[in-house]
mmCIF file of C-alpha atoms in Angstrom:
data_model
loop_
_atom_site.group_PDB
_atom_site.id
_atom_site.type_symbol
_atom_site.label_atom_id
_atom_site.label_comp_id
_atom_site.label_asym_id
_atom_site.label_seq_id
_atom_site.Cartn_x
_atom_site.Cartn_y
_atom_site.Cartn_z
ATOM 1 C CA ARG L 224 79.644 -19.643 -6.410
ATOM 2 C CA ASP L 225 82.884 -18.261 -4.400
ATOM 3 C CA ALA L 226 85.928 -17.653 -5.365
ATOM 4 C CA ASN L 227 88.464 -15.538 -2.771
ATOM 5 C CA ARG L 228 92.149 -15.221 -4.231
ATOM 6 C CA GLN L 229 95.185 -14.202 -1.192
ATOM 7 C CA ALA L 230 98.069 -13.879 -2.029
ATOM 8 C CA SER L 231 101.455 -15.374 0.163
ATOM 9 C CA LEU L 232 103.534 -11.698 0.274
ATOM 10 C CA PRO L 233 102.085 -8.335 1.883
ATOM 11 C CA GLN L 234 102.026 -5.804 -0.084
ATOM 12 C CA PRO L 235 102.577 -3.990 -2.260
ATOM 13 C CA GLN L 236 104.194 -6.708 -3.851
ATOM 14 C CA ALA L 237 101.393 -8.547 -4.411
ATOM 15 C CA ASP L 238 100.094 -6.027 -6.450
ATOM 16 C CA LEU L 239 103.304 -7.729 -8.290
ATOM 17 C CA GLY L 240 101.605 -11.675 -8.637
ATOM 18 C CA GLY L 241 103.546 -14.326 -7.452
ATOM 19 C CA ALA L 242 101.974 -17.128 -5.454
ATOM 20 C CA GLY L 243 99.261 -17.202 -3.308
ATOM 21 C CA THR L 244 95.690 -19.755 -2.716
ATOM 22 C CA VAL L 245 92.637 -19.187 -4.043
ATOM 23 C CA THR L 246 89.238 -21.081 -1.498
ATOM 24 C CA ARG L 247 86.773 -21.444 -3.774
ATOM 25 C CA ARG L 248 82.968 -22.524 -1.700
ATOM 26 C CA ASP L 249 81.355 -23.083 -5.119
ATOM 27 C CA GLY L 250 78.837 -25.538 -4.565
ATOM 28 C CA THR L 251 78.269 -24.308 -0.869
ATOM 29 C CA GLY L 252 74.578 -23.611 0.071
ATOM 30 C CA TRP L 253 71.399 -25.078 0.695
ATOM 31 C CA ASN L 254 68.184 -25.885 0.192
ATOM 32 C CA THR L 255 64.620 -25.591 2.867
ATOM 33 C CA LEU L 256 60.840 -27.097 2.691
ATOM 34 C CA GLU L 257 58.325 -25.580 5.676
ATOM 35 C CA VAL L 258 54.694 -27.389 4.721
ATOM 36 C CA GLN L 259 52.187 -26.200 7.151
ATOM 37 C CA SER L 260 49.546 -26.343 8.625
ATOM 38 C CA THR L 261 46.186 -24.507 10.386
ATOM 39 C CA TYR L 262 43.107 -26.058 12.025
ATOM 40 C CA THR L 263 40.103 -24.422 14.299
ATOM 41 C CA PRO L 264 37.076 -27.251 14.545
ATOM 42 C CA GLN L 265 33.896 -25.226 15.351
ATOM 43 C CA ALA L 266 31.823 -26.473 17.666
ATOM 44 C CA GLY L 267 30.121 -28.865 16.808
ATOM 45 C CA ASP L 268 33.104 -30.973 15.519
ATOM 46 C CA PHE L 269 35.528 -32.802 17.541
ATOM 47 C CA GLY L 270 36.455 -30.333 21.896
ATOM 48 C CA ASP L 271 33.611 -27.997 20.994
ATOM 49 C CA GLY L 272 35.392 -25.888 19.192
ATOM 50 C CA ARG L 273 38.203 -25.490 22.453
ATOM 51 C CA HIS L 274 41.240 -26.607 20.423
ATOM 52 C CA ALA L 275 44.063 -24.750 17.422
ATOM 53 C CA LEU L 276 45.903 -27.344 15.787
ATOM 54 C CA VAL L 277 49.144 -26.546 13.564
ATOM 55 C CA LEU L 278 50.578 -29.218 12.248
ATOM 56 C CA GLY L 279 53.832 -29.308 10.338
ATOM 57 C CA LEU L 280 56.811 -30.906 8.022
ATOM 58 C CA HIS L 281 60.031 -28.817 7.646
ATOM 59 C CA ARG L 282 63.403 -30.082 5.846
ATOM 60 C CA ASN L 283 66.427 -28.540 5.189
ATOM 61 C CA GLN L 284 69.094 -29.579 3.591
ATOM 62 C CA TYR L 285 73.329 -28.415 3.524
ATOM 63 C CA THR L 286 75.980 -28.956 1.467
ATOM 64 C CA LEU L 287 79.662 -27.672 2.405
ATOM 65 C CA GLN L 288 82.117 -27.842 -0.728
ATOM 66 C CA ASN L 289 85.795 -25.687 0.586
ATOM 67 C CA VAL L 290 88.445 -26.588 -2.008
ATOM 68 C CA VAL L 291 91.495 -24.386 -1.483
ATOM 69 C CA ASN L 292 93.512 -24.486 -4.848
ATOM 70 C CA ASN L 293 97.776 -22.957 -5.161
ATOM 71 C CA ALA L 294 98.224 -20.815 -7.717
ATOM 72 C CA PRO L 295 101.448 -19.680 -9.381
ATOM 73 C CA ASP L 296 99.679 -16.348 -9.596
ATOM 74 C CA TRP L 297 96.930 -15.475 -7.433
ATOM 75 C CA ARG L 298 95.494 -13.118 -9.068
ATOM 76 C CA GLY L 299 95.196 -16.027 -12.335
ATOM 77 C CA ALA L 300 95.740 -19.715 -12.440
ATOM 78 C CA GLU L 301 95.130 -22.597 -10.153
ATOM 79 C CA THR L 302 97.164 -25.989 -9.974
ATOM 80 C CA THR L 303 97.488 -28.316 -7.369
ATOM 81 C CA LEU L 304 94.824 -29.187 -4.972
ATOM 82 C CA ASN L 305 96.362 -27.742 -1.466
ATOM 83 C CA GLN L 306 93.594 -28.636 0.705
ATOM 84 C CA SER L 307 89.410 -29.736 0.939
ATOM 85 C CA TYR L 308 86.699 -29.733 3.224
ATOM 86 C CA TYR L 309 83.884 -31.057 2.391
ATOM 87 C CA GLY L 310 80.501 -32.623 3.726
ATOM 88 C CA LYS L 311 76.612 -32.580 3.662
ATOM 89 C CA THR L 312 74.059 -32.362 6.519
ATOM 90 C CA LEU L 313 69.752 -33.346 6.318
ATOM 91 C CA ILE L 314 67.552 -32.548 9.323
ATOM 92 C CA THR L 315 63.892 -34.266 8.479
ATOM 93 C CA ALA L 316 61.562 -32.872 10.480
ATOM 94 C CA LEU L 317 57.518 -33.433 11.593
ATOM 95 C CA TYR L 318 55.158 -31.378 14.284
ATOM 96 C CA ALA L 319 52.587 -30.346 15.686
ATOM 97 C CA GLN L 320 50.576 -28.549 18.858
ATOM 98 C CA ASP L 321 47.564 -28.125 19.764
ATOM 99 C CA ALA L 322 45.964 -24.865 22.145
ATOM 100 C CA TRP L 323 42.977 -26.605 23.749
ATOM 101 C CA LYS L 324 40.552 -24.148 26.015
ATOM 102 C CA MET L 325 40.207 -26.531 28.696
ATOM 103 C CA THR L 326 38.123 -23.347 30.639
ATOM 104 C CA PRO L 327 36.704 -19.981 29.694
ATOM 105 C CA GLU L 328 40.309 -19.010 31.664
ATOM 106 C CA LEU L 329 42.508 -21.867 31.681
ATOM 107 C CA THR L 330 44.530 -22.783 28.217
ATOM 108 C CA LEU L 331 46.654 -25.768 27.689
ATOM 109 C CA THR L 332 48.637 -25.293 25.177
ATOM 110 C CA SER L 333 51.083 -28.462 24.172
ATOM 111 C CA GLY L 334 53.770 -29.736 21.516
ATOM 112 C CA LEU L 335 55.559 -32.566 19.787
ATOM 113 C CA ARG L 336 58.565 -32.267 16.953
ATOM 114 C CA PHE L 337 60.122 -34.784 16.181
ATOM 115 C CA GLU L 338 63.351 -34.910 13.411
ATOM 116 C CA ASN L 339 65.938 -37.399 12.018
ATOM 117 C CA PHE L 340 69.269 -35.818 11.195
ATOM 118 C CA GLU L 341 71.651 -37.695 9.181
ATOM 119 C CA ALA L 342 76.043 -36.545 8.493
ATOM 120 C CA PHE L 343 77.011 -37.765 5.527
ATOM 121 C CA ASP L 344 79.705 -36.824 2.020
ATOM 122 C CA GLY L 345 82.003 -35.489 5.484
ATOM 123 C CA SER L 346 85.512 -35.346 4.132
ATOM 124 C CA GLN L 347 89.477 -33.605 4.077
ATOM 125 C CA TYR L 348 92.461 -33.263 2.515
ATOM 126 C CA PHE L 349 95.232 -31.581 3.364
ATOM 127 C CA ALA L 350 98.789 -31.609 1.460
ATOM 128 C CA GLY L 351 100.889 -30.993 3.907
ATOM 129 C CA PRO L 352 103.739 -31.176 4.876
ATOM 130 C CA PRO L 353 102.473 -34.036 6.653
ATOM 131 C CA VAL L 354 99.667 -34.898 3.727
ATOM 132 C CA ALA L 355 96.645 -35.836 6.422
ATOM 133 C CA GLN L 356 93.410 -37.385 4.116
ATOM 134 C CA SER L 357 90.076 -38.033 6.125
ATOM 135 C CA VAL L 358 86.772 -39.740 5.350
ATOM 136 C CA PHE L 359 84.591 -39.585 7.911
ATOM 137 C CA PRO L 360 80.884 -42.410 7.982
ATOM 138 C CA SER L 361 77.476 -41.928 7.999
ATOM 139 C CA ARG L 362 75.476 -40.408 11.123
ATOM 140 C CA LYS L 363 72.079 -40.602 11.301
ATOM 141 C CA LEU L 364 70.488 -39.373 15.029
ATOM 142 C CA THR L 365 66.300 -38.877 15.993
ATOM 143 C CA ALA L 366 65.055 -36.500 19.006
ATOM 144 C CA THR L 367 61.904 -35.128 20.520
ATOM 145 C CA SER L 368 60.999 -32.838 21.719
ATOM 146 C CA PRO L 369 58.002 -31.558 23.909
ATOM 147 C CA LYS L 370 56.569 -28.445 25.194
ATOM 148 C CA VAL L 371 53.464 -27.648 27.598
ATOM 149 C CA SER L 372 52.150 -24.183 28.367
ATOM 150 C CA LEU L 373 49.413 -23.499 30.854
ATOM 151 C CA ALA L 374 48.201 -19.989 30.942
ATOM 152 C CA TRP L 375 44.830 -19.080 33.863
ATOM 153 C CA ALA L 376 43.438 -15.996 32.942
ATOM 154 C CA ALA L 377 43.218 -14.904 36.889
ATOM 155 C CA THR L 378 41.440 -11.830 36.468
ATOM 156 C CA ASP L 379 40.425 -9.903 33.111
ATOM 157 C CA GLU L 380 43.580 -8.026 33.736
ATOM 158 C CA ILE L 381 45.611 -10.454 34.575
ATOM 159 C CA THR L 382 47.363 -14.043 33.080
ATOM 160 C CA LEU L 383 49.953 -16.643 34.379
ATOM 161 C CA ARG L 384 51.672 -18.726 32.301
ATOM 162 C CA THR L 385 53.858 -21.794 33.190
ATOM 163 C CA SER L 386 56.333 -23.423 30.296
ATOM 164 C CA LEU L 387 58.483 -26.033 29.367
ATOM 165 C CA GLY L 388 59.800 -27.238 26.932
ATOM 166 C CA ARG L 389 62.863 -29.381 24.906
ATOM 167 C CA GLY L 390 64.776 -28.345 22.219
ATOM 168 C CA VAL L 391 67.190 -29.477 20.179
ATOM 169 C CA ARG L 392 69.972 -28.403 17.980
ATOM 170 C CA PHE L 393 71.306 -30.860 16.119
ATOM 171 C CA PRO L 394 75.098 -29.591 15.013
ATOM 172 C CA ASN L 395 75.061 -27.399 11.349
ATOM 173 C CA VAL L 396 77.368 -28.550 8.104
ATOM 174 C CA ASP L 397 80.657 -26.071 9.112
ATOM 175 C CA GLU L 398 81.237 -27.394 12.944
ATOM 176 C CA LEU L 399 81.143 -30.902 11.863
ATOM 177 C CA PHE L 400 83.208 -30.967 8.313
ATOM 178 C CA ASN L 401 85.368 -26.991 7.331
ATOM 179 C CA GLY L 402 88.555 -26.240 7.968
ATOM 180 C CA THR L 403 91.384 -24.561 7.441
ATOM 181 C CA GLN L 404 95.019 -24.453 7.179
ATOM 182 C CA THR L 405 97.475 -20.888 6.586
ATOM 183 C CA GLY L 406 101.020 -20.056 7.995
ATOM 184 C CA THR L 407 98.473 -17.468 10.629
ATOM 185 C CA SER L 408 95.450 -19.420 11.442
ATOM 186 C CA ILE L 409 94.403 -23.020 12.127
ATOM 187 C CA THR L 410 90.909 -24.150 11.914
ATOM 188 C CA THR L 411 89.205 -27.758 13.370
ATOM 189 C CA SER L 412 85.724 -29.019 13.246
ATOM 190 C CA ASP L 413 84.575 -32.579 15.125
ATOM 191 C CA PRO L 414 82.888 -34.644 13.029
ATOM 192 C CA ASN L 415 81.903 -36.509 16.261
ATOM 193 C CA LEU L 416 79.922 -33.072 17.726
ATOM 194 C CA ARG L 417 76.450 -34.321 19.644
ATOM 195 C CA PRO L 418 74.002 -32.092 19.614
ATOM 196 C CA GLU L 419 72.439 -29.257 22.085
ATOM 197 C CA VAL L 420 69.580 -30.118 24.303
ATOM 198 C CA SER L 421 67.895 -27.539 26.000
ATOM 199 C CA ASP L 422 65.275 -27.920 28.676
ATOM 200 C CA SER L 423 63.398 -24.792 29.648
ATOM 201 C CA ALA L 424 61.255 -23.252 31.947
ATOM 202 C CA GLU L 425 59.380 -19.825 32.365
ATOM 203 C CA ILE L 426 57.065 -18.518 34.681
ATOM 204 C CA SER L 427 55.394 -14.987 33.793
ATOM 205 C CA VAL L 428 52.980 -12.962 34.854
ATOM 206 C CA GLU L 429 50.835 -10.287 32.999
ATOM 207 C CA ARG L 430 48.721 -7.513 33.610
ATOM 208 C CA GLU L 431 46.898 -5.448 31.243
ATOM 209 C CA TRP L 432 45.151 -2.296 32.257
ATOM 210 C CA GLY L 433 43.510 0.181 30.494
ATOM 211 C CA ARG L 434 45.905 1.298 27.592
ATOM 212 C CA HIS L 435 49.345 -0.188 29.711
ATOM 213 C CA TRP L 436 50.646 -3.845 29.760
ATOM 214 C CA LEU L 437 53.192 -5.383 31.828
ATOM 215 C CA ARG L 438 54.861 -9.002 31.867
ATOM 216 C CA ALA L 439 57.229 -9.707 34.677
ATOM 217 C CA SER L 440 58.888 -13.441 33.919
ATOM 218 C CA VAL L 441 60.773 -15.313 35.733
ATOM 219 C CA PHE L 442 63.417 -17.728 33.239
ATOM 220 C CA ARG L 443 65.932 -20.904 33.793
ATOM 221 C CA ASP L 444 67.322 -22.634 30.748
ATOM 222 C CA ASP L 445 69.991 -25.795 31.136
ATOM 223 C CA VAL L 446 71.549 -26.293 28.350
ATOM 224 C CA ALA L 447 73.422 -29.949 27.872
ATOM 225 C CA ASP L 448 76.302 -30.425 25.069
ATOM 226 C CA THR L 449 76.907 -26.855 23.862
ATOM 227 C CA ILE L 450 78.957 -26.427 21.073
ATOM 228 C CA GLN L 451 81.003 -23.687 21.990
ATOM 229 C CA ARG L 452 83.025 -22.431 18.806
ATOM 230 C CA GLN L 453 86.484 -20.559 20.455
ATOM 231 C CA THR L 454 89.997 -18.876 18.966
ATOM 232 C CA ASP L 455 93.221 -19.601 21.121
ATOM 233 C CA SER L 456 95.101 -16.247 20.074
ATOM 234 C CA THR L 457 98.006 -17.072 22.630
ATOM 235 C CA VAL L 458 100.021 -19.889 20.442
ATOM 236 C CA PHE L 459 101.396 -19.610 16.203
ATOM 237 C CA PRO L 460 99.408 -19.773 14.059
ATOM 238 C CA SER L 461 96.274 -19.450 16.455
ATOM 239 C CA VAL L 462 94.394 -21.733 16.973
ATOM 240 C CA THR L 463 89.876 -22.378 16.616
ATOM 241 C CA ARG L 464 88.452 -25.588 17.958
ATOM 242 C CA VAL L 465 84.109 -26.442 17.936
ATOM 243 C CA SER L 466 83.788 -29.167 21.753
ATOM 244 C CA ASN L 467 81.049 -29.327 23.215
ATOM 245 C CA VAL L 468 80.749 -28.307 27.028
ATOM 246 C CA ASP L 469 79.062 -31.081 28.659
ATOM 247 C CA LYS L 470 75.913 -28.288 31.004
ATOM 248 C CA VAL L 471 75.912 -24.459 30.695
ATOM 249 C CA LEU L 472 72.854 -23.170 32.867
ATOM 250 C CA THR L 473 71.220 -19.766 32.072
ATOM 251 C CA GLN L 474 68.970 -17.647 34.229
ATOM 252 C CA GLY L 475 67.436 -14.491 34.448
ATOM 253 C CA LEU L 476 64.490 -12.325 34.887
ATOM 254 C CA GLU L 477 62.708 -10.013 32.779
ATOM 255 C CA LEU L 478 59.949 -7.051 32.494
ATOM 256 C CA VAL L 479 58.282 -5.414 29.683
ATOM 257 C CA TRP L 480 56.329 -3.172 29.709
ATOM 258 C CA ALA L 481 53.769 -1.486 26.893
ATOM 259 C CA THR L 482 51.459 1.867 27.121
ATOM 260 C CA ARG L 483 49.284 3.890 24.876
ATOM 261 C CA ASP L 484 48.092 7.313 23.685
ATOM 262 C CA VAL L 485 50.618 8.612 27.002
ATOM 263 C CA GLY L 486 49.322 12.550 26.991
ATOM 264 C CA VAL L 487 48.774 12.587 23.855
ATOM 265 C CA ARG L 488 46.940 10.520 21.113
ATOM 266 C CA GLY L 489 49.655 9.131 18.864
ATOM 267 C CA LEU L 490 52.190 8.163 21.072
ATOM 268 C CA ASP L 491 53.681 5.175 22.460
ATOM 269 C CA LEU L 492 56.251 4.046 24.646
ATOM 270 C CA GLY L 493 57.744 0.909 25.323
ATOM 271 C CA GLY L 494 60.691 -1.501 26.995
ATOM 272 C CA SER L 495 62.132 -4.016 28.294
ATOM 273 C CA PHE L 496 65.134 -4.797 31.353
ATOM 274 C CA THR L 497 66.915 -7.938 31.234
ATOM 275 C CA TRP L 498 68.916 -9.555 33.848
ATOM 276 C CA THR L 499 70.636 -12.898 33.131
ATOM 277 C CA ASP L 500 73.485 -14.662 34.795
ATOM 278 C CA ALA L 501 74.975 -17.722 32.276
ATOM 279 C CA GLU L 502 77.230 -19.635 33.397
ATOM 280 C CA VAL L 503 79.344 -23.727 32.910
ATOM 281 C CA LYS L 504 78.748 -25.826 34.811
ATOM 282 C CA ALA L 505 80.592 -28.751 33.745
ATOM 283 C CA ASN L 506 83.212 -29.117 31.683
ATOM 284 C CA ALA L 507 84.499 -32.735 31.312
ATOM 285 C CA ALA L 508 86.988 -31.247 28.616
ATOM 286 C CA PHE L 509 88.689 -28.781 30.386
ATOM 287 C CA PRO L 510 88.006 -28.122 33.859
ATOM 288 C CA ALA L 511 89.082 -25.022 34.107
ATOM 289 C CA GLN L 512 86.192 -23.472 32.399
ATOM 290 C CA VAL L 513 83.431 -24.790 35.065
ATOM 291 C CA SER L 514 82.250 -21.788 36.848
ATOM 292 C CA LYS L 515 83.241 -19.234 34.324
ATOM 293 C CA LYS L 516 80.882 -17.114 32.327
ATOM 294 C CA TRP L 517 79.305 -17.975 29.310
ATOM 295 C CA LEU L 518 80.202 -16.692 25.830
ATOM 296 C CA ARG L 519 78.769 -13.245 24.604
ATOM 297 C CA ILE L 520 76.150 -12.975 27.065
ATOM 298 C CA PRO L 521 75.045 -9.478 28.467
ATOM 299 C CA PRO L 522 74.746 -9.832 32.015
ATOM 300 C CA GLN L 523 71.415 -6.152 31.642
ATOM 301 C CA ARG L 524 69.946 -4.819 28.985
ATOM 302 C CA TYR L 525 67.839 -2.400 28.484
ATOM 303 C CA THR L 526 65.281 -0.908 25.603
ATOM 304 C CA LEU L 527 63.005 1.430 25.147
ATOM 305 C CA GLN L 528 60.605 2.258 22.077
ATOM 306 C CA ALA L 529 58.486 5.269 22.159
ATOM 307 C CA SER L 530 56.813 5.881 18.870
ATOM 308 C CA TYR L 531 54.898 8.820 17.844
ATOM 309 C CA ARG L 532 51.402 8.906 14.444
ATOM 310 C CA PRO L 533 50.296 12.862 14.538
ATOM 311 C CA SER L 534 48.562 11.446 11.987
ATOM 312 C CA GLN L 535 47.512 8.762 9.626
ATOM 313 C CA ALA L 536 50.347 10.400 6.964
ATOM 314 C CA TRP L 537 53.418 10.288 9.528
ATOM 315 C CA LEU L 538 54.907 8.446 11.973
ATOM 316 C CA PHE L 539 57.965 9.225 13.959
ATOM 317 C CA ALA L 540 59.838 6.564 16.100
ATOM 318 C CA ALA L 541 62.928 5.785 18.459
ATOM 319 C CA ALA L 542 64.901 2.807 20.134
ATOM 320 C CA TYR L 543 67.928 2.758 22.109
ATOM 321 C CA ARG L 544 69.428 -0.331 23.180
ATOM 322 C CA TRP L 545 71.815 -0.345 26.062
ATOM 323 C CA ALA L 546 73.359 -4.118 26.764
ATOM 324 C CA SER L 547 76.949 -4.214 29.667
ATOM 325 C CA SER L 548 79.585 -5.823 28.352
ATOM 326 C CA SER L 549 80.240 -9.590 28.115
ATOM 327 C CA TYR L 550 83.039 -12.599 28.027
ATOM 328 C CA ASN L 551 84.797 -13.550 24.721
ATOM 329 C CA THR L 552 87.024 -16.443 25.788
ATOM 330 C CA GLU L 553 86.500 -19.911 27.726
ATOM 331 C CA LEU L 554 88.230 -18.633 31.017
ATOM 332 C CA ASN L 555 86.746 -14.757 30.775
ATOM 333 C CA LEU L 556 90.352 -13.492 30.362
ATOM 334 C CA ASP L 557 89.669 -10.332 28.496
ATOM 335 C CA THR L 558 89.075 -7.808 30.962
ATOM 336 C CA ASN L 559 89.099 -5.304 27.863
ATOM 337 C CA PRO L 560 86.048 -5.629 25.605
ATOM 338 C CA ASP L 561 86.336 -2.401 23.836
ATOM 339 C CA THR L 562 88.782 -2.897 21.464
ATOM 340 C CA TYR L 563 89.400 -5.597 18.565
ATOM 341 C CA GLY L 564 88.468 -9.431 19.668
ATOM 342 C CA GLY L 565 86.250 -8.239 22.446
ATOM 343 C CA THR L 566 82.198 -8.106 23.106
ATOM 344 C CA SER L 567 82.364 -4.318 24.486
ATOM 345 C CA SER L 568 79.000 -2.635 25.722
ATOM 346 C CA LEU L 569 76.199 -1.535 23.695
ATOM 347 C CA ASN L 570 75.159 2.227 23.843
ATOM 348 C CA GLN L 571 72.845 2.803 20.515
ATOM 349 C CA LEU L 572 70.608 5.258 19.852
ATOM 350 C CA ASP L 573 68.006 4.794 16.384
ATOM 351 C CA LEU L 574 65.627 6.699 14.571
ATOM 352 C CA LYS L 575 63.101 6.608 12.232
ATOM 353 C CA ALA L 576 60.637 8.271 9.858
ATOM 354 C CA CYS L 577 58.308 7.018 7.567
ATOM 355 C CA TRP L 578 55.723 8.649 5.371
ATOM 356 C CA ARG L 579 52.347 7.583 3.709
ATOM 357 C CA PHE L 580 52.063 10.434 1.027
ATOM 358 C CA ALA L 581 49.920 8.263 -1.114
ATOM 359 C CA LYS L 582 47.647 5.686 -0.941
ATOM 360 C CA GLN L 583 49.822 3.363 -1.832
ATOM 361 C CA TRP L 584 52.506 4.520 -1.397
ATOM 362 C CA GLU L 585 55.588 5.403 1.782
ATOM 363 C CA TRP L 586 58.864 6.239 2.112
ATOM 364 C CA SER L 587 61.104 6.057 5.387
ATOM 365 C CA LEU L 588 64.369 6.983 6.374
ATOM 366 C CA GLY L 589 66.128 5.806 9.170
ATOM 367 C CA ILE L 590 69.068 6.618 11.019
ATOM 368 C CA ASN L 591 71.044 3.393 13.282
ATOM 369 C CA ASN L 592 73.227 4.718 16.023
ATOM 370 C CA VAL L 593 73.120 7.866 15.357
ATOM 371 C CA ALA L 594 75.926 9.076 17.738
ATOM 372 C CA ALA L 595 77.904 6.344 15.809
ATOM 373 C CA ARG L 596 79.136 5.237 19.896
ATOM 374 C CA PRO L 597 81.569 2.649 18.767
ATOM 375 C CA SER L 598 81.414 -1.007 20.145
ATOM 376 C CA TRP L 599 82.263 -4.445 19.386
ATOM 377 C CA GLN L 600 81.460 -8.148 19.533
ATOM 378 C CA ALA L 601 84.889 -10.458 18.275
ATOM 379 C CA HIS L 602 84.593 -6.947 15.524
ATOM 380 C CA THR L 603 83.253 -3.583 15.563
ATOM 381 C CA MET L 604 79.968 -3.368 15.372
ATOM 382 C CA PRO L 605 78.301 -1.107 12.735
ATOM 383 C CA GLN L 606 78.282 2.800 13.525
ATOM 384 C CA ARG L 607 76.848 5.488 12.206
ATOM 385 C CA SER L 608 74.423 4.309 9.028
ATOM 386 C CA VAL L 609 71.668 5.463 7.175
ATOM 387 C CA GLN L 610 68.541 3.845 5.324
ATOM 388 C CA THR L 611 65.692 4.636 2.762
ATOM 389 C CA GLU L 612 62.894 2.829 1.632
ATOM 390 C CA LEU L 613 60.039 3.385 -1.276
ATOM 391 C CA ARG L 614 57.244 0.513 -0.694
ATOM 392 C CA TRP L 615 54.396 0.878 -2.873
ATOM 393 C CA HIS L 616 51.000 -1.367 -1.785
ATOM 394 C CA LEU L 617 48.870 -2.875 -4.504
#
């Protein structure tokens, strides 16, 4: 249940009442179902115990009911319909995966996902002027997503892995049917959006020796029909639209490392280093975006973690995260990311302590962004925050 009341007049006049609108989203929501089974045949069954199977069924349905009513007094009564947006989406999927140990050194993991997508009961109404009403036909789409990964244990310490896969993301009910019109902004959707199709590849090398572990990965993600939501604030009222971008290519390199009992028993360290280049390669609907960097993907990201367990009763942990700034506009015109509307760099230290003071009891205290360093991703990101938790285990 959700009701949002808005006054037409600014404060402080709005405190006295007056005309406005009431946006109701009662009925908007979702339901999901996931059923999964795993099976690892033992020696004597097919495959001589070298297979590990996963079978699953997935279903989710989303419902949008976004109704805006006129209100002679925005604090209470509602009268006529101002605008409405309705729609439903349903995805049903079957998937299977098998990890086949071909030899003691070679493991082949393959999988397949089949999805059926439906969009229906979509409609929009705007009281105007001018009056605008649309009823959208139902749509049905299917998609098949295969994947394969081959891992080779070259030595006791080194593993090489190559992975290929395809993923499909269907547009959600908000992107297809939702919208709004006010005096300062217009949001439009597209009931004919195409699903995103991502073809991904990764090559990685892992090495484990003693208490140390290191992985290096090179990845490539080629996405067709990427779904993009973009706001144009250079016009009044501002316009937010959803559209497909023909091709976005993301490539990069990632290093991940971990080590245990560094110097003293119970002290563990880890970290990751990621360099990414994401660029628009084709966009017939907006050619000026071609060769621009894709939105909200930082070119560099670094993390460091440390944890120390002096005893079974205590755990102390720290995590430091840094990410470079990125663009938040199609044409990369936002050259000042450190403000509202921008996507700034991130520089954050988090601390946490856990105390197991009894056999079944644990208490933890954490402080995120200890130095209260400001950052933005369109809106302001959280600054210093404190969390505490008391947990009882059966």
